[in-house]
mmCIF file of C-alpha atoms in Angstrom:
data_model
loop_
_atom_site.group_PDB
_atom_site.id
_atom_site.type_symbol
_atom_site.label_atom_id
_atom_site.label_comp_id
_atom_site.label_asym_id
_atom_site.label_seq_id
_atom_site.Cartn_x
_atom_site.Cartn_y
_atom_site.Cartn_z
ATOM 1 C CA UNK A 1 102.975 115.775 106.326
ATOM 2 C CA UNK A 2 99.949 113.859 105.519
ATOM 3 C CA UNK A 3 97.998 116.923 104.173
ATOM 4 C CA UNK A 4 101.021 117.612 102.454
ATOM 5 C CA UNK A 5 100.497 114.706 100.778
ATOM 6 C CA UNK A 6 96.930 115.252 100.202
ATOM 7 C CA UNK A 7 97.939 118.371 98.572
ATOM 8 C CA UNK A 8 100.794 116.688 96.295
ATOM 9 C CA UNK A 9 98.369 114.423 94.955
ATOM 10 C CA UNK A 10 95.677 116.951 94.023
ATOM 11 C CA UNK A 11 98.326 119.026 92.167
ATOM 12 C CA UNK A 12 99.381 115.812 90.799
ATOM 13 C CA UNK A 13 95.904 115.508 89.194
ATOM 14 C CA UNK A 14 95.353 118.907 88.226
ATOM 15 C CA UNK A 15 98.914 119.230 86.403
ATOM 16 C CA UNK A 16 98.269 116.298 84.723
ATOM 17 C CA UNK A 17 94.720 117.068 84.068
ATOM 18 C CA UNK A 18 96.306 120.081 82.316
ATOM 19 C CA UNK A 19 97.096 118.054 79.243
ATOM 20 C CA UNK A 20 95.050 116.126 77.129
ATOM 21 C CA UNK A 21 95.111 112.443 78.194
ATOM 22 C CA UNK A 22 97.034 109.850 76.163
ATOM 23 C CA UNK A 23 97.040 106.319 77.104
ATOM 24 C CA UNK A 24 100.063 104.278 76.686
ATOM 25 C CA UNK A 25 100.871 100.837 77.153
ATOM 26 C CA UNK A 26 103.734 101.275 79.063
ATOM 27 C CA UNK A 27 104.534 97.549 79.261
ATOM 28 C CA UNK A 28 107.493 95.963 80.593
ATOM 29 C CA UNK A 29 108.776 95.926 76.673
ATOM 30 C CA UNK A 30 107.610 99.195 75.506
ATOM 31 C CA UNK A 31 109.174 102.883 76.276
ATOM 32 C CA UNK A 32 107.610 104.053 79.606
ATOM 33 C CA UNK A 33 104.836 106.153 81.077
ATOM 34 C CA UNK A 34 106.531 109.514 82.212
ATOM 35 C CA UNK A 35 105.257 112.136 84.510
ATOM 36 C CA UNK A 36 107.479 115.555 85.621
ATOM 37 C CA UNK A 37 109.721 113.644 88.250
ATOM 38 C CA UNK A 38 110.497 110.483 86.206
ATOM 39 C CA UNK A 39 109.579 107.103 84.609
ATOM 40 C CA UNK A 40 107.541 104.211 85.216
ATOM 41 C CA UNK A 41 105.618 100.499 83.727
ATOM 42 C CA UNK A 42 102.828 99.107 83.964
ATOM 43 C CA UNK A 43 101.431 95.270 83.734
ATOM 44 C CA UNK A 44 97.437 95.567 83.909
ATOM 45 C CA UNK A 45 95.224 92.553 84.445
ATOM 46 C CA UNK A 46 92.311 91.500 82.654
ATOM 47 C CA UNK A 47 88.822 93.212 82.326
ATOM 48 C CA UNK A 48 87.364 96.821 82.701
ATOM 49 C CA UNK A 49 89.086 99.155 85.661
ATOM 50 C CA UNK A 50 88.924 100.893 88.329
ATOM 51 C CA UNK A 51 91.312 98.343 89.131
ATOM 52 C CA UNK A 52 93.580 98.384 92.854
ATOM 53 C CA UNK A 53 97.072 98.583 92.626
ATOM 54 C CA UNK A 54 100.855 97.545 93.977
ATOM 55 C CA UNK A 55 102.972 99.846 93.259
ATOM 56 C CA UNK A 56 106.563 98.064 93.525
ATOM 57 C CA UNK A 57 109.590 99.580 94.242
ATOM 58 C CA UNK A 58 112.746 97.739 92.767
ATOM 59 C CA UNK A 59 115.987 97.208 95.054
ATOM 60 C CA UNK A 60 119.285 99.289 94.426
ATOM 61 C CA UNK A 61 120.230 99.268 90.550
ATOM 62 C CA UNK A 62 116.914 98.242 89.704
ATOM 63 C CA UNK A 63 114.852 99.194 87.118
ATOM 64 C CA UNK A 64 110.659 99.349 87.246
ATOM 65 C CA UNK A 65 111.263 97.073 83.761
ATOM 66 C CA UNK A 66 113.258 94.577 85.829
ATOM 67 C CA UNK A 67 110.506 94.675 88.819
ATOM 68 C CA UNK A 68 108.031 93.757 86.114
ATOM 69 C CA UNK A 69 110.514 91.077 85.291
ATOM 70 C CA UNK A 70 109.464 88.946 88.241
ATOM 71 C CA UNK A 71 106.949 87.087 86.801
ATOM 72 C CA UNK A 72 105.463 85.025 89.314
ATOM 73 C CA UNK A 73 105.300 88.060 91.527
ATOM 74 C CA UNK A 74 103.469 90.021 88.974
ATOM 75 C CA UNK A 75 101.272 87.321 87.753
ATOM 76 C CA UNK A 76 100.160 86.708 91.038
ATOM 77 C CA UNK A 77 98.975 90.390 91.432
ATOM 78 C CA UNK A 78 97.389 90.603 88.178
ATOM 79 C CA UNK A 79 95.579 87.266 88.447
ATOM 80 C CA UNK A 80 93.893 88.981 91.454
ATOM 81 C CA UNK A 81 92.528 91.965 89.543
ATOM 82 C CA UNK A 82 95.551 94.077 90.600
ATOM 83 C CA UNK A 83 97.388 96.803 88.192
ATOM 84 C CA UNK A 84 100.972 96.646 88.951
ATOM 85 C CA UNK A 85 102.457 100.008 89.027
ATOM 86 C CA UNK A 86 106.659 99.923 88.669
ATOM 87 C CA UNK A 87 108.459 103.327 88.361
ATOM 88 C CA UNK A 88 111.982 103.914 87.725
ATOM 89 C CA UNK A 89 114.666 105.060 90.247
ATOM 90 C CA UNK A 90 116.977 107.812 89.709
ATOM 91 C CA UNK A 91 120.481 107.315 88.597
ATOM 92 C CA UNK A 92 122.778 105.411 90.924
ATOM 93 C CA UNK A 93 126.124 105.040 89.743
ATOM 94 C CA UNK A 94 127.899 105.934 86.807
ATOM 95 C CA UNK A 95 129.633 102.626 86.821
ATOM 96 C CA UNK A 96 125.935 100.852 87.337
ATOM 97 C CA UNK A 97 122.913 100.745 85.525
ATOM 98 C CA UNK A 98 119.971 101.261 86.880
ATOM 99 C CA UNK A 99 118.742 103.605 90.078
ATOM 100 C CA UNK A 100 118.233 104.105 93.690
ATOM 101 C CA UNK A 101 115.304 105.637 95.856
ATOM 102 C CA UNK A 102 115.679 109.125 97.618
ATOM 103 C CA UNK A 103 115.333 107.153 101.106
ATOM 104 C CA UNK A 104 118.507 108.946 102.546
ATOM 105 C CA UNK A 105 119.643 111.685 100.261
ATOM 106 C CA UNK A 106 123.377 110.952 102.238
ATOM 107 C CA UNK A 107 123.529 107.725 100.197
ATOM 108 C CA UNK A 108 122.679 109.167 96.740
ATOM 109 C CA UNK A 109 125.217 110.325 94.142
ATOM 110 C CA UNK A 110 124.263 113.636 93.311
ATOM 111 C CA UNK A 111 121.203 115.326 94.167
ATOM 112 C CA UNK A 112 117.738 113.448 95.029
ATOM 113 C CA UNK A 113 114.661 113.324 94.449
ATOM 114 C CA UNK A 114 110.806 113.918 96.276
ATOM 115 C CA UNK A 115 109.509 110.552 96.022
ATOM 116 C CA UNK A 116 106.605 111.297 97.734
ATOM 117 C CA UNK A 117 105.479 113.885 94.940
ATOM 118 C CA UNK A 118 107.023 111.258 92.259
ATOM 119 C CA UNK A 119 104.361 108.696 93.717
ATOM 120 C CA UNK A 120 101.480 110.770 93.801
ATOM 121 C CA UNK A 121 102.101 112.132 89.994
ATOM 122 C CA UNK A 122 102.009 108.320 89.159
ATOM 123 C CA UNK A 123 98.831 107.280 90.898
ATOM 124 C CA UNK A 124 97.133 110.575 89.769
ATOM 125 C CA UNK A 125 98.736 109.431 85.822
ATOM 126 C CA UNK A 126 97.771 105.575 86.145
ATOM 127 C CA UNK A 127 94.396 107.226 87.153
ATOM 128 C CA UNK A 128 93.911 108.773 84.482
ATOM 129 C CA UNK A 129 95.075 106.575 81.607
ATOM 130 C CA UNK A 130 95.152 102.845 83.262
ATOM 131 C CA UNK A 131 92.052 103.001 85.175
ATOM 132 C CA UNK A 132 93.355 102.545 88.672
ATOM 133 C CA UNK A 133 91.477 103.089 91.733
ATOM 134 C CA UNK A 134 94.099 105.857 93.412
ATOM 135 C CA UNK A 135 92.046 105.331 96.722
ATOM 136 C CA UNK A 136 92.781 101.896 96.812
ATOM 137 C CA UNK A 137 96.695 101.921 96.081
ATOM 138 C CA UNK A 138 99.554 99.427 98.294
ATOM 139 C CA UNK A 139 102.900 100.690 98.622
ATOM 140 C CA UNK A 140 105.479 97.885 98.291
ATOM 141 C CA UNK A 141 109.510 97.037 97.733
ATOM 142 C CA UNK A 142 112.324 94.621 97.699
ATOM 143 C CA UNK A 143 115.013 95.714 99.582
ATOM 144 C CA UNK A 144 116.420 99.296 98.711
ATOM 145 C CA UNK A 145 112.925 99.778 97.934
ATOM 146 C CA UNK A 146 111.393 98.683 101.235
ATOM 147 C CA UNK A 147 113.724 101.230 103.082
ATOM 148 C CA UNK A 148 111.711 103.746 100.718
ATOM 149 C CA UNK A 149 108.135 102.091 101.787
ATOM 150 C CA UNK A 150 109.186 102.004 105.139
ATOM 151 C CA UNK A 151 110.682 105.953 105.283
ATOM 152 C CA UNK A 152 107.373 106.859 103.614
ATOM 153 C CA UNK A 153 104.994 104.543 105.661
ATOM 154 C CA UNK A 154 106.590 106.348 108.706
ATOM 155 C CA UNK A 155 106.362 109.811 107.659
ATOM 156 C CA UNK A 156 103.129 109.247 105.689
ATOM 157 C CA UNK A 157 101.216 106.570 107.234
ATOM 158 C CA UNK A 158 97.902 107.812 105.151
ATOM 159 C CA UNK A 159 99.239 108.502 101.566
ATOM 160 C CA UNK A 160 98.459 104.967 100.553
ATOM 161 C CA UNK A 161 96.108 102.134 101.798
ATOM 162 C CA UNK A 162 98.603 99.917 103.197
ATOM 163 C CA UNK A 163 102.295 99.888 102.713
ATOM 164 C CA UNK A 164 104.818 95.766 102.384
ATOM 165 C CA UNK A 165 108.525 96.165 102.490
ATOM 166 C CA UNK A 166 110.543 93.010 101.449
ATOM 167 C CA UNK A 167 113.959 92.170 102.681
ATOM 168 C CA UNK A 168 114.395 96.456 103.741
ATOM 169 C CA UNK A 169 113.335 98.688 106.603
ATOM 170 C CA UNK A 170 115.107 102.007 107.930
ATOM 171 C CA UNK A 171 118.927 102.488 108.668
ATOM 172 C CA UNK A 172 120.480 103.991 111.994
ATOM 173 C CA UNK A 173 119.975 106.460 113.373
ATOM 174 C CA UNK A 174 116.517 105.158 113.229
ATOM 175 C CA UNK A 175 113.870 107.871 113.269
ATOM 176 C CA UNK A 176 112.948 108.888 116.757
ATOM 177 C CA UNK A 177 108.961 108.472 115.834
ATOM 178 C CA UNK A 178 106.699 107.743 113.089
ATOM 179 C CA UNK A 179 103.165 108.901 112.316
ATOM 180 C CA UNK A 180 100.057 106.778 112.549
ATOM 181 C CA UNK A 181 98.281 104.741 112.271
ATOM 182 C CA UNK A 182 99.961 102.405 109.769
ATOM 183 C CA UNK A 183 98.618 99.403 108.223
ATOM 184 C CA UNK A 184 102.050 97.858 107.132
ATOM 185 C CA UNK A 185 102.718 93.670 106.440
ATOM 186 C CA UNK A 186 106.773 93.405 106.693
ATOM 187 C CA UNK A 187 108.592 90.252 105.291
ATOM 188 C CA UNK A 188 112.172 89.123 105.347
ATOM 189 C CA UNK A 189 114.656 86.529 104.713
ATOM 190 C CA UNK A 190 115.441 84.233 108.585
ATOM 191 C CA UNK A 191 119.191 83.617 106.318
ATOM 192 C CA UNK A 192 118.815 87.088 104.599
ATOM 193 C CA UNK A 193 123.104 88.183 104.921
ATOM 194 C CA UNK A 194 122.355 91.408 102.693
ATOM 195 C CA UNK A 195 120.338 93.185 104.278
ATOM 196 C CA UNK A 196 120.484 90.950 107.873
ATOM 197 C CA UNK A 197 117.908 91.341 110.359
ATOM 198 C CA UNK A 198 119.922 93.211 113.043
ATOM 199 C CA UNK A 199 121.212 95.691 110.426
ATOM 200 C CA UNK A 200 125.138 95.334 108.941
ATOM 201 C CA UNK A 201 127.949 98.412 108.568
ATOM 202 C CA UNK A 202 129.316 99.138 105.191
ATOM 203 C CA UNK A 203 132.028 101.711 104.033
ATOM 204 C CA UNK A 204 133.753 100.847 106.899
ATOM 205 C CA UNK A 205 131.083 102.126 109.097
ATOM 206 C CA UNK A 206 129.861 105.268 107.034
ATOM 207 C CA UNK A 207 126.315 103.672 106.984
ATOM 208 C CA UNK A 208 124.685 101.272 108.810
ATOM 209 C CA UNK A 209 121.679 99.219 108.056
ATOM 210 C CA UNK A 210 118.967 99.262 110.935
ATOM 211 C CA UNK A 211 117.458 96.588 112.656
ATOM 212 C CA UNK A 212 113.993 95.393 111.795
ATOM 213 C CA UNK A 213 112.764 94.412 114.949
ATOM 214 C CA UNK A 214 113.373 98.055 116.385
ATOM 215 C CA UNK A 215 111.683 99.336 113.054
ATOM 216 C CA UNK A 216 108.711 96.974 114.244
ATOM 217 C CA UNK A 217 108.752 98.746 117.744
ATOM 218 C CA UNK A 218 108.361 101.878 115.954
ATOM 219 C CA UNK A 219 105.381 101.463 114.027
ATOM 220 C CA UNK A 220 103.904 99.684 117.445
ATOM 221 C CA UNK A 221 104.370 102.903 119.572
ATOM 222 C CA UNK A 222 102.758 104.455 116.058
ATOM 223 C CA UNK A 223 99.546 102.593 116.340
ATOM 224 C CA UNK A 224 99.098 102.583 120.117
ATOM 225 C CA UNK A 225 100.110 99.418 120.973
ATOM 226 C CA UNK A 226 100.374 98.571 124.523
ATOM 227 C CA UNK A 227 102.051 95.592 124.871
ATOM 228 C CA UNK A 228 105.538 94.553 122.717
ATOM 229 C CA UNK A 229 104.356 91.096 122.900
ATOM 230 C CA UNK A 230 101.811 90.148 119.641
ATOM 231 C CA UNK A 231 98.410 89.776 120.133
ATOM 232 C CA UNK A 232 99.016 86.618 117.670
ATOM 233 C CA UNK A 233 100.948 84.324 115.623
ATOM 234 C CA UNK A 234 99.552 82.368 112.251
ATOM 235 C CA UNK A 235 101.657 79.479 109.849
ATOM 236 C CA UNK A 236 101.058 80.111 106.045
ATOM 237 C CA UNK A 237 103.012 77.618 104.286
ATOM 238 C CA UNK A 238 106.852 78.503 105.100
ATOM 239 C CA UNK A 239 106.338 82.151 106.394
ATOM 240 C CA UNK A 240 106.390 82.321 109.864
ATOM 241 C CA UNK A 241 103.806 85.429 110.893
ATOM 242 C CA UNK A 242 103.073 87.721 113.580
ATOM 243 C CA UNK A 243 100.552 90.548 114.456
ATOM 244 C CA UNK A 244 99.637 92.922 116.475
ATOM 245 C CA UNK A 245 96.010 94.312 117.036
ATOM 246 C CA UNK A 246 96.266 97.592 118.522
ATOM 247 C CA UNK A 247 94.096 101.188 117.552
ATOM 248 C CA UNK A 248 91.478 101.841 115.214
ATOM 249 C CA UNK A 249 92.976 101.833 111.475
ATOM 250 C CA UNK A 250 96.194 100.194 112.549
ATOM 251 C CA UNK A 251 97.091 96.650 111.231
ATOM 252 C CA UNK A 252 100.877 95.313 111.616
ATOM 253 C CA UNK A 253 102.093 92.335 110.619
ATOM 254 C CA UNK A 254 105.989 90.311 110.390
ATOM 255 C CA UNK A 255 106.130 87.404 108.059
ATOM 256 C CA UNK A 256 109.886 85.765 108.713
ATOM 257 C CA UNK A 257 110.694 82.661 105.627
ATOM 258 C CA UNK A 258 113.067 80.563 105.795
ATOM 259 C CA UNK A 259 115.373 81.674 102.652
ATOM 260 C CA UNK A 260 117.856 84.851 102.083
ATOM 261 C CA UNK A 261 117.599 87.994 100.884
ATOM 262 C CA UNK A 262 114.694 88.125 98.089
ATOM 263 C CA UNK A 263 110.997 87.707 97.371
ATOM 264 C CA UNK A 264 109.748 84.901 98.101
ATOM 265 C CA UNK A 265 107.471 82.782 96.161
ATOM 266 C CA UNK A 266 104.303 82.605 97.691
ATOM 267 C CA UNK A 267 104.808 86.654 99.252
ATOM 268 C CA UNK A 268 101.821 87.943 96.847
ATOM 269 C CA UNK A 269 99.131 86.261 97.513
ATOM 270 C CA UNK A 270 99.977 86.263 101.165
ATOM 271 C CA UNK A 271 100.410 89.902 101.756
ATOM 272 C CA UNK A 272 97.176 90.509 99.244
ATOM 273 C CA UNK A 273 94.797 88.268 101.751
ATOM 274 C CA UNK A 274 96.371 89.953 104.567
ATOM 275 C CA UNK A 275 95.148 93.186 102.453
ATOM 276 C CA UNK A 276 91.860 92.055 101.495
ATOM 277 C CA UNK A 277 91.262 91.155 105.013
ATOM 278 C CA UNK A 278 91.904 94.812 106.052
ATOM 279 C CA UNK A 279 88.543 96.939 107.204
ATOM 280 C CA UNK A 280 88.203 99.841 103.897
ATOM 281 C CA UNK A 281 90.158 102.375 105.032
ATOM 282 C CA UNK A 282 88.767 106.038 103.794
ATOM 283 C CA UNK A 283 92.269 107.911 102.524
ATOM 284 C CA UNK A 284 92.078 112.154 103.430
ATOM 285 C CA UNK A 285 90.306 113.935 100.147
ATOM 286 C CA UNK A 286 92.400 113.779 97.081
#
């Protein structure tokens, strides 16, 4: 899977290497970057690139112009020299705007979609004509989106530099293993009732939201941890954090906050020193 990934990426580039490169603004109020599989904005920060990136996955009938709606959240990046990359989900509903990630293609209306080729065609694009660095690329999401960061951190531990769900993880039947090593910083809501930390039914038990703490044992047994128990705990303001120390190229870390089912203020620049922190991790050859 990860040289599949590899490969995705490098066809990513040479498709779009194909045509002749036009940059666009693709703001939060003009009409979007596209690429093959879809749709997605852009808020850059200030000065010359290659610049790292977030890309940010909105939550279920979300839309990448809503994502770059959150304003604190995106200033924060930007502030920090980050490019904030925020594509589009497909089609949900047709009684709801906006769209949903290809997480569980069980849950989608219609056929879905290979996000992991979607995400690679906008890294290799934002490449090209924002000036990102596509080796130094985070993987993050609120909710609906953080089940997608967390599928894909699973299955593709390596595609990205480091991977933050929000308020999201996997749903049951929880996958019986996950690739690694990871470097993943989860977060979530202590009074979150959406998306609850020990998982909730809906459609009268059609689907059922996983639990996070069983998601965190996963990407443990991923990066060779020994012990459940975590090598430490840290305060930073309200967020309550954890992490665990185990193999080479591994980092894993919980933040809990006190408040419900959102992004926190404050969730930026915490996950982004947590990042910084992080030895350089050399990605497989594009």
């Amino acid at each position: 899977m990860i040289a599949r990934l590899a490969g995705l990426l490098a066809a990513a580039v040479i498709g779009l290497a194909a045509a002749p490169s036009v940059a666009q603004t693709c703001g939060r109020d003009d009409p979007p970057c596209e690429t093959p599989l879809g749709t997605y904005r852009v808020a850059l920060p200030d000065g010359d690139g290659p610049f790292p990136a977030v890309i940010f996955l909105h939550g279920a009938g979300g839309t990448g112009r809503g994502a770059l709606g959150m304003t604190g959240t995106i200033k924060a990046f930007t502030d920090r020299g980050y490019a904030v990359l925020a594509p589009d989900g497909l089609p949900w509903r047709d009684d709801r705007e906006g769209g949903i990630w290809s997480f569980r293609n069980d849950i989608m209306h219609g056929p879905g979609r290979d996000e992991a080729a979607f995400f690679a065609e906008i890294v290799a694009d934002a490449a090209q004509t924002h000036a990102i660095d596509p080796d130094a690329v985070i993987l993050a999401g609120f909710s609906a989106g953080a089940f997608m960061v967390s599928y894909l951190a699973c299955d593709t531990p390596d595609a990205f530099s480091a991977y933050a769900p929000v308020s999201g993880g996997f749903w049951r039947p929880h996958p019986a293993s996950c690739a690694g090593p990871v470097r993943l910083f989860q977060t979530h809501g202590w009074k979150d009732s959406t998306v609850p930390l020990e998982g909730r039914v809906l459609r009268n038990g059609q689907f059922v939201q996983g639990d996070i703490f069983e998601g965190l044992a996963l990407f443990r047994a991923a990066n060779g941890c020994e012990q459940p128990n975590p090598s430490g705990t840290r305060t930073t303001g309200d967020f309550q954090r954890r992490y665990w120390t185990c193999t080479k190229d591994s980092a894993l870390e919980m933040a809990l906050f006190p408040g419900g089912h959102g992004v926190p203020a404050g969730w930026a620049d915490m996950m982004l020193d947590w990042y910084e922190a992080l030895p350089v991790r050399a990605l497989p050859i594009r």
